[in-house]
Amino acid sequence: MLLPPLYRVSCLPYFLAGLLMTAGMQTAYANRVVQILDNEGKAVENAVVSAEAANGNHPVKAGSYTIEQKDRKFLPLVSVIPVGSAVSFPNNDTVKHHAYSFSAAKRFELKLYSGKPSSPVVFDTAGTVVIGCNIHDQMIAYIQVVNTPYFGKTDAKGLATLPAMPNGKYTLKVWHYKMAPGSEGIQQSWQADAEGAPYPIRLNGKFD
């Protein structure tokens, strides 16, 4: 049915407003890409990047993660998880392992075992957790526990994607396991306005 001209004209502003609101909703959140480089401009892999909102952290959703033990290694070497997340440590080797951490952010022990432990370990405090094996000294892994939903880990090109971030001011934090022991990494202010080219950060030192 064809609507009267007056009705069509009077509804036009509301229709346009609806389109603008929909477009705004679609662009309010965007993936942000950060690139971490060393002092020579080379890409840094396995750097943890996180962003905390300047006007207060957004809700953090805990998840479930896995760090396996295989070929007498912890895999992955570096993990980043939100506060409250649970991590399972299956032993997929033919020898037994004894996983533990004495880090302030989380102290735990999974005494000599094979297969999958009966329950995962919950990481409820933000910070760095260094994990070792009491039987095999060469085995080591790192967990960075963050109190924000916006985080990522760099790939071989030094790129980390922080998903679904709204525009605004943030404190951007970068941590790498080869930084000085006990280091909380570096941080700087960051204005995230739109999705675009990777945001570069250059670290002081080499991280090969």
XYZ file of C-alpha atoms in Angstrom:
208
model
C 0.000 0.000 0.000
C 1.396 3.422 -0.938
C 1.641 5.721 2.079
C 0.352 9.317 1.906
C 3.087 11.825 0.919
C 2.832 13.677 4.241
C 3.416 10.465 6.191
C 6.379 9.522 4.023
C 8.001 12.946 4.514
C 7.358 13.111 8.252
C 8.910 9.658 8.801
C 12.040 10.413 6.784
C 14.006 12.099 9.642
C 13.318 9.146 11.930
C 14.384 6.703 9.219
C 17.653 8.587 8.658
C 18.262 8.805 12.387
C 17.803 5.049 12.613
C 20.379 4.487 9.893
C 22.868 6.743 11.669
C 22.315 4.974 14.978
C 22.790 1.584 13.321
C 26.002 2.752 11.669
C 27.222 4.099 14.993
C 26.495 0.792 16.685
C 28.455 -1.039 14.007
C 31.524 1.170 14.355
C 31.458 1.667 18.132
C 33.529 -1.479 18.584
C 36.471 -2.446 16.400
C 39.518 -4.666 16.417
C 42.748 -2.779 17.120
C 46.106 -4.065 15.946
C 49.317 -3.216 17.785
C 52.773 -4.029 16.424
C 55.678 -4.585 18.796
C 59.208 -3.974 17.496
C 62.637 -4.139 19.121
C 65.187 -1.323 19.123
C 66.328 -2.359 15.635
C 62.828 -2.357 14.200
C 62.514 -6.150 14.135
C 59.225 -7.830 15.013
C 58.904 -9.163 18.567
C 56.997 -12.425 18.931
C 55.210 -13.629 22.096
C 54.765 -10.149 23.563
C 51.596 -9.697 25.606
C 49.614 -6.553 24.794
C 46.661 -5.378 26.886
C 44.612 -2.194 27.122
C 42.825 -0.909 30.225
C 40.136 1.730 29.787
C 41.005 5.085 31.374
C 37.441 5.548 32.660
C 37.392 2.187 34.431
C 37.796 -1.364 33.239
C 35.050 -3.004 31.228
C 33.623 -6.310 32.483
C 36.071 -9.196 32.261
C 34.825 -12.621 31.224
C 36.831 -15.554 32.518
C 37.505 -18.447 30.162
C 39.006 -21.908 29.964
C 42.514 -22.453 28.594
C 44.974 -25.310 28.106
C 48.747 -25.505 28.493
C 49.875 -28.962 27.509
C 53.103 -30.769 28.299
C 54.533 -32.413 25.219
C 58.072 -33.378 24.183
C 59.138 -32.164 27.631
C 57.931 -28.635 26.899
C 55.024 -26.493 27.998
C 52.924 -25.458 25.002
C 52.313 -22.635 24.430
C 55.361 -20.942 25.903
C 53.386 -17.748 26.616
C 49.688 -17.404 27.426
C 47.549 -14.379 28.242
C 44.266 -14.908 30.087
C 41.681 -12.743 31.859
C 41.386 -12.795 35.647
C 39.339 -15.695 36.972
C 40.156 -18.028 34.096
C 40.838 -21.732 34.546
C 43.825 -23.457 32.962
C 44.169 -27.189 32.408
C 47.654 -28.746 32.325
C 47.384 -32.111 30.518
C 50.549 -34.198 30.419
C 50.758 -35.700 26.945
C 54.265 -37.065 27.416
C 55.189 -40.658 28.199
C 57.009 -39.486 31.350
C 55.497 -37.917 34.436
C 55.713 -34.189 35.173
C 55.369 -32.061 38.290
C 54.044 -28.630 37.267
C 54.291 -25.802 39.775
C 54.588 -22.052 40.276
C 55.904 -19.983 43.154
C 54.844 -16.678 41.573
C 53.060 -14.153 43.784
C 50.108 -13.938 41.375
C 49.492 -17.691 41.707
C 51.153 -20.426 43.720
C 50.210 -24.020 42.923
C 51.549 -27.543 42.545
C 50.400 -30.424 40.388
C 52.477 -33.203 41.837
C 54.010 -35.971 39.740
C 51.319 -37.077 37.296
C 50.443 -38.333 33.812
C 47.381 -37.566 31.730
C 44.946 -34.826 32.692
C 44.646 -33.520 36.283
C 41.229 -33.910 37.864
C 40.610 -30.156 37.983
C 42.060 -27.045 36.304
C 43.933 -24.263 38.098
C 42.056 -20.970 38.531
C 44.078 -17.759 38.171
C 42.235 -15.105 40.166
C 44.933 -12.420 40.544
C 46.394 -10.236 37.794
C 50.137 -10.518 37.219
C 52.859 -12.717 35.793
C 52.951 -16.428 36.583
C 56.087 -18.426 35.781
C 55.524 -22.173 35.546
C 58.137 -24.885 35.807
C 58.482 -28.643 36.143
C 60.083 -29.980 39.301
C 61.481 -32.932 37.343
C 62.673 -31.273 34.127
C 64.376 -27.940 34.755
C 64.354 -26.940 31.070
C 60.562 -26.819 31.043
C 59.165 -23.333 31.560
C 56.073 -21.370 30.584
C 54.621 -17.945 31.293
C 51.069 -16.818 31.943
C 50.160 -13.152 31.960
C 46.874 -12.681 33.843
C 45.144 -9.428 32.878
C 42.231 -7.497 34.351
C 40.753 -6.362 31.032
C 38.865 -7.951 28.144
C 41.165 -6.269 25.619
C 44.335 -8.302 25.176
C 46.377 -10.234 22.656
C 49.742 -11.882 21.971
C 52.054 -10.975 19.115
C 52.700 -13.341 16.234
C 55.907 -13.750 14.207
C 55.255 -10.364 12.580
C 54.968 -8.674 15.970
C 51.215 -8.127 15.513
C 48.674 -8.483 18.299
C 44.936 -8.040 17.740
C 42.858 -6.603 20.587
C 39.263 -7.518 19.685
C 36.026 -5.545 19.962
C 37.307 -2.379 21.611
C 35.192 0.786 21.841
C 36.720 4.142 20.990
C 38.308 5.931 23.934
C 41.353 6.469 26.093
C 43.330 3.492 27.355
C 46.475 2.550 29.187
C 48.326 0.275 26.796
C 50.593 -2.313 28.436
C 53.270 -4.481 26.847
C 55.079 -7.351 28.557
C 57.626 -9.874 27.276
C 59.122 -12.820 29.112
C 62.660 -11.693 28.214
C 62.259 -8.432 30.080
C 64.052 -8.136 33.415
C 62.789 -10.641 36.025
C 59.931 -9.136 37.981
C 59.297 -6.470 35.347
C 55.693 -5.401 34.881
C 56.520 -4.348 31.325
C 55.961 -0.916 29.835
C 52.825 1.164 29.619
C 51.664 4.310 27.895
C 48.513 6.305 27.216
C 46.666 5.432 24.026
C 43.754 7.071 22.252
C 41.914 4.412 20.263
C 39.658 6.270 17.831
C 39.253 4.044 14.798
C 40.373 0.788 13.276
C 43.279 1.376 10.942
C 46.967 0.710 10.461
C 48.766 -1.219 13.222
C 49.800 0.990 16.133
C 53.609 0.613 16.518
C 55.477 0.361 19.806
C 59.236 0.009 19.919
C 60.847 -1.705 22.898
C 64.247 -0.873 24.272
C 66.374 -3.931 23.602
C 66.428 -7.116 21.542
C 64.044 -10.017 22.099
C 65.220 -12.743 19.711
